[in-house]
XYZ file of C-alpha atoms in Angstrom:
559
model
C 44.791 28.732 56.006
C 45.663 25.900 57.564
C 43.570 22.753 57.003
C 44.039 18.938 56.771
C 44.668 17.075 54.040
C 41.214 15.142 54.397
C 39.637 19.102 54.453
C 41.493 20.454 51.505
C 39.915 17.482 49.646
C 36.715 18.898 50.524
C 37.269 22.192 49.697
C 38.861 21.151 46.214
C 36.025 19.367 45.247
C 33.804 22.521 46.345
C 36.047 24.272 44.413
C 35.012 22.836 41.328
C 31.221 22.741 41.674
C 30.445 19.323 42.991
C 27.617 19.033 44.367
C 26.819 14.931 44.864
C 29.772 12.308 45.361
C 28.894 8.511 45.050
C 30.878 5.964 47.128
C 31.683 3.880 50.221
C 33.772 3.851 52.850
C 36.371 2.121 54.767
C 39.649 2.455 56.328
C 41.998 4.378 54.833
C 39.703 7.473 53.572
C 37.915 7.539 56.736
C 39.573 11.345 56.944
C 37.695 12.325 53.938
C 34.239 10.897 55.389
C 34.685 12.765 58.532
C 35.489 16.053 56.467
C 32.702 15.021 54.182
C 30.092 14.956 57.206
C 30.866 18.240 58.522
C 30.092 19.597 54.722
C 27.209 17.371 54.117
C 24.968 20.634 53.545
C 27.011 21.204 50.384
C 28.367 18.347 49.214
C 25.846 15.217 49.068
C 26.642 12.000 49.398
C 25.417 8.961 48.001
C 26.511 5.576 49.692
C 25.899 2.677 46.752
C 26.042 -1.186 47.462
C 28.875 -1.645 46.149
C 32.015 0.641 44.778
C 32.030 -0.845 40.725
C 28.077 0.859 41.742
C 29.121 4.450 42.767
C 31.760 4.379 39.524
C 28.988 3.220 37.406
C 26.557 6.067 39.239
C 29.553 8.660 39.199
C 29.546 7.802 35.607
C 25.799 7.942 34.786
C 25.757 11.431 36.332
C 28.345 12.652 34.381
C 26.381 11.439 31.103
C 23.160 13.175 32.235
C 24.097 16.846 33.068
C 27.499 17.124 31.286
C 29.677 17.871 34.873
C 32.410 15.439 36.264
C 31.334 13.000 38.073
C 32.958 11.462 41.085
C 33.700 8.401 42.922
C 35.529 7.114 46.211
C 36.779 4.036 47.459
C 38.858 2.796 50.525
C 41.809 1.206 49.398
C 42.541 -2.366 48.329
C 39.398 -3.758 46.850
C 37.183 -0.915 47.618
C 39.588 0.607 44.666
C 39.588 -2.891 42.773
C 36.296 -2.422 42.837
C 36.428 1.093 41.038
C 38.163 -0.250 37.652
C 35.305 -1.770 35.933
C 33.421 1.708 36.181
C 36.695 3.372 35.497
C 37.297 1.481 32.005
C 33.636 1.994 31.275
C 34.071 5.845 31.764
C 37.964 5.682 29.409
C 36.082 4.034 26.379
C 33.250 6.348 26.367
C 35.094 9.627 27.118
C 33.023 10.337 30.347
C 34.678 13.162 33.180
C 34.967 11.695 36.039
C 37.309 11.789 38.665
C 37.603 9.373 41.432
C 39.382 9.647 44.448
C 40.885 6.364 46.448
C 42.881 6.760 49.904
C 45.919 4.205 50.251
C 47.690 2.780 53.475
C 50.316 5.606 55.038
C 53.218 6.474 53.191
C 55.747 4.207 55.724
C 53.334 1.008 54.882
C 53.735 1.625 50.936
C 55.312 -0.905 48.853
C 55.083 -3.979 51.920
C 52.674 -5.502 51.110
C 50.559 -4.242 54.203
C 46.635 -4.526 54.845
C 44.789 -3.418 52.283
C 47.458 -2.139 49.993
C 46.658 -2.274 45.913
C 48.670 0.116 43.596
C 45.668 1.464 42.384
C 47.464 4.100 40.018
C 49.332 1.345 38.664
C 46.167 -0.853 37.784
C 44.501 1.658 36.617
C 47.007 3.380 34.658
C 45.560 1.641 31.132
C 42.242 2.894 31.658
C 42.339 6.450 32.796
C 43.410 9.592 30.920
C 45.661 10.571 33.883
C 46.407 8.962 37.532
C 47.991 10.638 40.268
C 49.404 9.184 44.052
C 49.607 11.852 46.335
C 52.539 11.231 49.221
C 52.545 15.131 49.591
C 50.148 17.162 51.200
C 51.848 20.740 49.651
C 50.498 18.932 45.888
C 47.256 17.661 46.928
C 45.778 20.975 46.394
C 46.977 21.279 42.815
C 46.721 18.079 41.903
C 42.984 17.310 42.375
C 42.113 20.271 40.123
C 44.369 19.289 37.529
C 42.653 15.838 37.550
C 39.535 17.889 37.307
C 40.962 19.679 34.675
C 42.289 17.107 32.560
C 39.098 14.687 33.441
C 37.123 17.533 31.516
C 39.534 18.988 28.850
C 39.770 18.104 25.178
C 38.434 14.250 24.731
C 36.526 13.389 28.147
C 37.950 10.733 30.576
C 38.537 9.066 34.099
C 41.603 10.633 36.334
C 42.003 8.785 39.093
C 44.121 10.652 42.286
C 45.213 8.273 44.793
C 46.345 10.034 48.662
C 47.907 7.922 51.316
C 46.276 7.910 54.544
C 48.673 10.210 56.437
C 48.144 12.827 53.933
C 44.482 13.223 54.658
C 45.101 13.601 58.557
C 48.288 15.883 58.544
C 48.391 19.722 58.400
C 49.246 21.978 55.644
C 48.453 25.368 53.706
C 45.607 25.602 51.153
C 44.823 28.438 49.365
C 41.024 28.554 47.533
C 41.815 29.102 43.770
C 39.531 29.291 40.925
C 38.959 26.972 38.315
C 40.484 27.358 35.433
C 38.488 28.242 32.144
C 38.905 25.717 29.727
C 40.662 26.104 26.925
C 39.418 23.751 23.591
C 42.482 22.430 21.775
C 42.954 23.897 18.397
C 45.041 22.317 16.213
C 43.069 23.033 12.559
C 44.025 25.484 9.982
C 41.482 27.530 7.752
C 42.880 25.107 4.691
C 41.686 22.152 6.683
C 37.800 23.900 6.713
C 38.414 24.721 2.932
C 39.256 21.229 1.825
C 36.120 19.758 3.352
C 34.151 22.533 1.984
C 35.603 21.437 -1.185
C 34.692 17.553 -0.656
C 31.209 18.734 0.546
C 30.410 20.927 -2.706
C 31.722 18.085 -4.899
C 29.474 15.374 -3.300
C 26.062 13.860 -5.289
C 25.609 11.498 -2.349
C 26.530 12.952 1.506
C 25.837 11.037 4.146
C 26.797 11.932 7.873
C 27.624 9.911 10.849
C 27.246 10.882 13.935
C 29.099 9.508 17.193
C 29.150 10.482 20.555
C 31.539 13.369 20.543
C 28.601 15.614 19.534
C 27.061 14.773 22.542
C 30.296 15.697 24.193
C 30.525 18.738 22.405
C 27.364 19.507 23.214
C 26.938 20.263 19.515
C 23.218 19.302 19.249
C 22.111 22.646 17.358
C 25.490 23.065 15.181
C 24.824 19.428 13.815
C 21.316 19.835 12.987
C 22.376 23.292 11.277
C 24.933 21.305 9.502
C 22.373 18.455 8.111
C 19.983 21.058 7.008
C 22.795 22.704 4.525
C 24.370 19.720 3.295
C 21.067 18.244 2.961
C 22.202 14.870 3.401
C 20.893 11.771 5.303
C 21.881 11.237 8.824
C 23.123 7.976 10.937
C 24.158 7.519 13.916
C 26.648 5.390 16.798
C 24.816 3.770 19.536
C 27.023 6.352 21.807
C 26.025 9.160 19.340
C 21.914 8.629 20.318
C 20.240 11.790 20.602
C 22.745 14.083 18.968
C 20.352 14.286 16.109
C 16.590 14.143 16.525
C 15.807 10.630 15.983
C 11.994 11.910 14.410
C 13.819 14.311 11.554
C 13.173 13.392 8.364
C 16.756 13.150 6.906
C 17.437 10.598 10.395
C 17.943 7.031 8.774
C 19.089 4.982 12.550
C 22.268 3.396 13.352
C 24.742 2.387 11.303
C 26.427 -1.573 12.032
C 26.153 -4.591 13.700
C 22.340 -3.585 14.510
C 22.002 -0.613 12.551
C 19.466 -0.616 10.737
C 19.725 -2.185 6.633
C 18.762 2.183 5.251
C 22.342 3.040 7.012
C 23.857 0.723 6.361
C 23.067 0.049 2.932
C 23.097 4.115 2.344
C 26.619 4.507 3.564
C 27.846 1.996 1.407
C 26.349 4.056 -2.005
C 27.388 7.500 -0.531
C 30.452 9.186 -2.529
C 30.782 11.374 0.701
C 30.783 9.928 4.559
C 31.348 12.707 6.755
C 31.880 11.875 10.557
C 31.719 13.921 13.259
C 32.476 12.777 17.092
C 32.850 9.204 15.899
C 35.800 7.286 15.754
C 34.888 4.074 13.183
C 34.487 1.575 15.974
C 34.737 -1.814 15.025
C 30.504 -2.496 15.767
C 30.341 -0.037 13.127
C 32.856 -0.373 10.184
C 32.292 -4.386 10.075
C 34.868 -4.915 7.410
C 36.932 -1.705 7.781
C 38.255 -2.650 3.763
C 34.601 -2.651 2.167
C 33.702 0.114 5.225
C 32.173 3.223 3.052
C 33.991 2.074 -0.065
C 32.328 4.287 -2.457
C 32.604 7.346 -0.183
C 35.449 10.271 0.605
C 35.758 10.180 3.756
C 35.961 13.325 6.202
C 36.328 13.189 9.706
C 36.330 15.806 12.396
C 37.403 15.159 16.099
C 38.793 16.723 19.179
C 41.237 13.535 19.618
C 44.222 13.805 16.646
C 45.085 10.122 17.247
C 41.634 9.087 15.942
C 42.183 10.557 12.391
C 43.124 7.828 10.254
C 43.228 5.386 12.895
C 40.423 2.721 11.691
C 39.603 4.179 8.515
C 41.580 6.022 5.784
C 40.115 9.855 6.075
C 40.251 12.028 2.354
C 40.053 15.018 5.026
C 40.151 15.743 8.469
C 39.571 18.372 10.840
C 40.941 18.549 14.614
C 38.905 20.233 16.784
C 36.135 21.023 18.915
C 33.388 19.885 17.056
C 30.815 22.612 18.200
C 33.120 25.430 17.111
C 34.429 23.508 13.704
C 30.893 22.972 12.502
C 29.992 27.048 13.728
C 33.052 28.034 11.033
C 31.936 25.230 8.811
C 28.292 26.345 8.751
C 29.188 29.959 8.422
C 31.428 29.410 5.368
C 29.085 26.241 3.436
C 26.832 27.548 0.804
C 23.018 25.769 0.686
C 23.325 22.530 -0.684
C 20.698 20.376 -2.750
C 20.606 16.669 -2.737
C 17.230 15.795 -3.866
C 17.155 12.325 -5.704
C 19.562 11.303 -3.402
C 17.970 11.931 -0.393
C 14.712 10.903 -2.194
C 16.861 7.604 -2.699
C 17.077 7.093 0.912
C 13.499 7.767 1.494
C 12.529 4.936 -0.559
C 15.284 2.516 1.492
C 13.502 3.861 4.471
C 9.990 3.139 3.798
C 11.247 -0.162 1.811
C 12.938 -1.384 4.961
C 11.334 -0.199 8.264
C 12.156 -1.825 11.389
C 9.836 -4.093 12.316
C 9.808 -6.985 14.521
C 6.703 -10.123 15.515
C 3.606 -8.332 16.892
C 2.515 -11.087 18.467
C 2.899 -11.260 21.981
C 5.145 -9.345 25.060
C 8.607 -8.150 23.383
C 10.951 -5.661 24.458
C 10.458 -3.567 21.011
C 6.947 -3.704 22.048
C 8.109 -2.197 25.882
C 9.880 0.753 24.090
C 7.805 1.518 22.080
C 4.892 1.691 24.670
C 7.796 3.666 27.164
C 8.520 6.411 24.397
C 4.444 6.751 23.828
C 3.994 7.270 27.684
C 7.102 9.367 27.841
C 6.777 11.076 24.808
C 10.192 10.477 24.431
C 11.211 12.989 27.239
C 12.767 10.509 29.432
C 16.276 9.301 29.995
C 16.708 5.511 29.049
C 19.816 3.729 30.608
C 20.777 0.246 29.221
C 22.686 -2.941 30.227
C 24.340 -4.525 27.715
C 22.847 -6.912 25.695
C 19.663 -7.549 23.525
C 17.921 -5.698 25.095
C 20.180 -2.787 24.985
C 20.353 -2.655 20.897
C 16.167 -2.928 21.355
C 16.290 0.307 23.318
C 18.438 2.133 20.845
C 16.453 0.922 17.488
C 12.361 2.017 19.146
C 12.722 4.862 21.282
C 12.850 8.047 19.794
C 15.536 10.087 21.359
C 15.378 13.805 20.224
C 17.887 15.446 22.600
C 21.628 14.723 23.523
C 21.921 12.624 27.012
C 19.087 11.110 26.939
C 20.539 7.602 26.084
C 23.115 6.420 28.230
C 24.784 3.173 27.944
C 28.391 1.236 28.196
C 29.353 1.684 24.211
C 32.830 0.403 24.233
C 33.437 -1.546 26.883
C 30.362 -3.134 27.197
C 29.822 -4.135 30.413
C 27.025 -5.406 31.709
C 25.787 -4.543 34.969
C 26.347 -0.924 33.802
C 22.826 0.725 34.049
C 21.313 0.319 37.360
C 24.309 2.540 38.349
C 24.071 4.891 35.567
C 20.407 5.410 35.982
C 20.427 6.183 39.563
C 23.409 8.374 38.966
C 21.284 9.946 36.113
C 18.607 10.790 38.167
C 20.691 12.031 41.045
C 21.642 14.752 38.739
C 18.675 15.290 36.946
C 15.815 14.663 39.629
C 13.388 16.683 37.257
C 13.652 13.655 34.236
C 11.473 10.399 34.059
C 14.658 7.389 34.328
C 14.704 4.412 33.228
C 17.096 1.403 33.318
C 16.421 -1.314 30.710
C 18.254 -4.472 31.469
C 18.359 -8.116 30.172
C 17.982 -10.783 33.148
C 21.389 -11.901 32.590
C 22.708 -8.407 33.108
C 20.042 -6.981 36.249
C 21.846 -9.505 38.739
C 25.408 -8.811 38.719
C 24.134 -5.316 40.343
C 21.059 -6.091 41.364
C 22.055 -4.635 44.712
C 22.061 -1.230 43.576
C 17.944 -1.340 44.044
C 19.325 -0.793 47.700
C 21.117 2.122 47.178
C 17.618 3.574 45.364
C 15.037 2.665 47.812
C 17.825 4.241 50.730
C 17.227 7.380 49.000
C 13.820 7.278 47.733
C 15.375 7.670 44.372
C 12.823 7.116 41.803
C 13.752 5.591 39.487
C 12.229 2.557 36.719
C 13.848 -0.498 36.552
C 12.680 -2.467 33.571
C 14.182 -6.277 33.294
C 13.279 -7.558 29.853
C 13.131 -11.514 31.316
C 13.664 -13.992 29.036
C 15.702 -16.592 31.090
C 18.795 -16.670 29.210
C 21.914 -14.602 28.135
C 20.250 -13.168 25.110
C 22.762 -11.786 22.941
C 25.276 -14.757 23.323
C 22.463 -17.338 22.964
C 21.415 -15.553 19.740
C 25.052 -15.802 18.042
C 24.557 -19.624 19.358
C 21.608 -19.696 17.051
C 23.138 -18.399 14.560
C 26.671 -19.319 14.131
C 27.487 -22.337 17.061
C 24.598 -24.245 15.971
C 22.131 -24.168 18.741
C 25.013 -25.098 21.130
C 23.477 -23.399 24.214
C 26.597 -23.266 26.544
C 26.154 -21.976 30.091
C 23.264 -19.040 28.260
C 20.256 -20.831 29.759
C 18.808 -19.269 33.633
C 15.806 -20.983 34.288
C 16.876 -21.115 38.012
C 14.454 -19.983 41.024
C 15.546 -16.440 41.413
C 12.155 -14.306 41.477
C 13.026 -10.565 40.645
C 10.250 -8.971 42.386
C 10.690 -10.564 45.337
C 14.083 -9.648 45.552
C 13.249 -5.648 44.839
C 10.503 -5.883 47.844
C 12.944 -6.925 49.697
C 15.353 -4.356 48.774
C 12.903 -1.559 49.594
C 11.047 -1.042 45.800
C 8.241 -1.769 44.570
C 7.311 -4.464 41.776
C 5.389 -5.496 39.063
C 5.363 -7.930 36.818
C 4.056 -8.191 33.251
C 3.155 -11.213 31.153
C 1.324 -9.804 28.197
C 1.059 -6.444 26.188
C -1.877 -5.452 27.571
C -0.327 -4.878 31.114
C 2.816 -2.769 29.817
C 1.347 0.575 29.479
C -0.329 0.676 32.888
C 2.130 -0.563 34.557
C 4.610 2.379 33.358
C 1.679 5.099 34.204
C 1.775 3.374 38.121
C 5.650 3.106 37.986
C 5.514 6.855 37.252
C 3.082 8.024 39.374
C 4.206 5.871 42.307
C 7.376 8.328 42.415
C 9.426 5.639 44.074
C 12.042 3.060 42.633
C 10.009 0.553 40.831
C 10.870 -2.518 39.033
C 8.738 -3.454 36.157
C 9.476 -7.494 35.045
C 8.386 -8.464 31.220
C 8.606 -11.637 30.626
C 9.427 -12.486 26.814
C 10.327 -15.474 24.694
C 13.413 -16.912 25.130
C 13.908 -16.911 20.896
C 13.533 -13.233 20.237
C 15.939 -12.221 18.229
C 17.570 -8.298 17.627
C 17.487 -7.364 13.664
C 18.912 -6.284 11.290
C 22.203 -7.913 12.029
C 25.585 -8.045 10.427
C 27.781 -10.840 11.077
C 31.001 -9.707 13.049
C 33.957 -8.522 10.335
C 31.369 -8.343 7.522
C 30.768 -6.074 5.160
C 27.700 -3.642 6.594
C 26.085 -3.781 3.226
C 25.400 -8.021 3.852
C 23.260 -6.786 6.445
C 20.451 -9.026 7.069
C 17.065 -9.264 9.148
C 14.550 -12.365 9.500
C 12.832 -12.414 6.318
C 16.474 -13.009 4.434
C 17.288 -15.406 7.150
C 14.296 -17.209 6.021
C 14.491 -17.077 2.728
C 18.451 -18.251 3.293
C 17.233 -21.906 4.520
């Protein structure tokens, strides 16, 4: 049949299940609006403040319910705008494809209104980028992007279509999608020499990343703990991917991780890591990383084996079906003094942190209480991001979604509305740092448009928390450019953007004023005010070993 270029889009991205697109318009994609009105009954669409918002929400959706999320943009800096959320979505491996309109073929390459080579800019940060001049490819090239966004290791594909594409004529043809096929590049003697390194090991320990979220390998890695009976860690991206109220769950391993991790993967004779690729948060010192350990490693992505750290064994593959062999084939193992061992570290060295007064360890705690740890928590980045990973309990895969790699901050706001877009049923959350709530700030708009309810939670302590700590640390109480005491007044500015506020000075108001964010079913912001000191521990000094983890009580004793 005959449609336009602007209509095939539509139909493509029917095609392939969407059911909610996040963006804004302008110029140059005004085809694909128009199509997209006449098709609003199928395909929503959610217009955010700003574009890095609808990559960020396209992105947080994605996380949430495990489908590709997408974005669009107008050319020029509507698709500038795009990259942030883009590189966010490369470092965590998160589907998503997003879809930008450029100036008509003639106009390319002269520098007319408007014109960015988006597929060139973005071509460091996306798994695959297409420009479509062509309306006979456009068909086939938006469902490979959809194809490659979700195939093998997760990413961004962006597909770029000139102007005159989207309003001209041509043939489409409604095709299936593709089944996907898992890369398989393993051998049974791969399985058989970790099977050998597992049944020689006295001290296991496994580390989990985000790739089992990914994998959606929840059940396969808790089978797998169970028979190796062996302690569990985990990456800040790998949250939920084993239930964080198990027994044999010790916390995160690194910078924050907490001192049982880190201090048990540096005794293990066996590190075995699954979905995780030995970021540089987590290693510290990649030449005293794991020291005493073997170390196995099992990814979808080849070029992560051996890339960081030295691997006695690897496995490449999906990780749900590797650990279904694995599991199948691994006899009942027995660890007991050694996990008895870790016990003790646990109990020895709890996380704790000061009970006196309004903190944002207190917040969490008090959230995953009133939650009962059902909810999904986005982050910023910052202090008060590590805070939300160390005290709430997350028990299911994506329920924790954050920027991991890139770490950018302004992330969550985005993600959470995103989140709750495609999960409407879930409690969300968005914990942010002052610092981090006003470079998107905006986004409140795009919630209260909606009547999206979602929490907003700004931990308020008045400065760039994270930086200011390492300048209390390590630059000497040099506070450069980390200090807002300024005049901005949060909950004045989400009244004004539609939501409703609250703010919260002491620890007695936190718990009621989650119940009446909850209940209000609208977006809410919630302000806490802490002190400007607080400080995230345990803490490992960047390029350290993990094992010279430290928390306040050895700082104390240090002076």
């Amino acid at each position: 049949m005959q449609l336009t270029g602007a209509e095939i889009v539509v139909e493509c991205l029917k095609e392939q299940g969407v059911d909610t697109v996040f963006g804004y318009p302008g110029g140059t994609i005004l085809n694909v609006y128009d199509a997209l009105y006449k098709h609003s009954n199928e395909i929503r669409h959610i217009l955010t403040s700003h574009e890095q918002g609808a990559a960020h929400a396209a992105d947080g959706y994605a996380r949430a319910t495990g489908k590709t999320g997408v974005c669009l943009a107008t050319s020029g800096p509507g698709a500038t705008n795009l990259v942030t959320g883009i590189a966010t979505a490369q470092m965590d491996s998160v589907p998503m494809v997003a879809i930008t309109c450029n100036v008509t073929l003639p106009c390319l390459g002269k520098d007319s209104f408007q014109e960015v080579d988006i597929a060139g800019v973005t071509m460091p940060i996306t798994k695959h980028g297409y420009i479509v001049k062509d309306i006979t490819i456009l068909a086939d090239t938006l469902r490979k992007a959809f194809r490659i966004a979700k195939s093998g290791r997760p990413g961004p594909v962006l597909v770029d279509i000139t102007k005159d594409v989207t309003a001209m004529l041509g043939e489409y043809e409604p095709a299936v999608p593709e089944p996907e096929q898992l890369p398989k590049s393993y051998t049974q003697e791969d399985i058989e020499r970790v099977l050998q390194l597992i049944k020689e090991a006295k001290k296991p320990y496994i580390y989990v990343g985000g790739g089992t979220i990914i994998s959606d390998a929840f059940p396969e890695v808790m089978e797998f703990a169970k028979k190796l009976d062996a302690p569990v860690c985990d990456t800040l991206m790998g949250k939920g991917a084993f239930d964080g109220n198990d027994p044999l769950y010790t916390g995160m391993i690194g910078m924050h991780g907490t001192k049982t991790s880190n201090l048990g993967v540096s005794s293990c004779d066996l590190l075995v890591a699954l979905g995780a690729r030995f970021s540089d948060r987590v290693v510290g010192d990649p030449k005293k990383f794991a020291s005493n350990a073997k170390i196995v490693q099992i990814d979808i992505d080849a070029a992560e084996i051996n890339k960081n750290i030295k691997t006695e064994a690897s496995i490449v593959g999906d990780l749900k079906e590797v650990l279904s062999i694995v599991n199948k084939q691994m006899p009942q193992m027995e660890h007991m003094e050694w996990v008895a061992y870790i016990k003790d570290l646990k109990e020895k060295y709890p996380l704790n942190y000061n009970k006196e007064g309004l903190s944002c360890p207190f917040v969490m705690e008090e959230l995953d209480r009133i939650t009962k740890g059902d909810a999904i928590i986005s982050t910023d980045v910052g202090q008060h991001q590590m805070w939300a990973s160390q005290y709430y309990k997350y028990t299911r895969p994506r329920t924790f979604i954050s920027s991991g790699g890139l770490g950018t901050m302004g992330y969550g706001l985005g993600a959470c509305i995103g989140a709750k877009v495609g999960m409407p049923d879930k409690i969300c959350v968005n914990i942010a740092g002052d610092g981090c709530f006003r470079m998107n700030m905006n986004e409140l708009a795009t919630a209260s448009r909606y009547d999206i309810p979602i929490i907003q939670i700004v931990i308020n302590n008045h400065v760039l928390g994270m930086v200011r700590q390492w300048q209390t640390l390590f630059y000497e109480g040099r506070y450069s450019q980390t200090v807002l005491k300024d005049k901005v007044d949060f909950c004045m500015v989400a009244r004004g953007l539609g939501c409703e506020a609250i703010r919260v000075t002491s620890k007695e108001e936190v718990g009621p004023a989650i119940e009446k964010a909850i209940s209000l079913k609208k977006p809410v912001l919630i302000e806490c005010i802490i002190q400007e000191d607080d400080k995230v521990f345990p803490m490992v000094p960047a390029g350290s070993a993990i094992d010279e983890v430290f928390d306040e009580k050895d700082l104390a004793k240090s002076k």
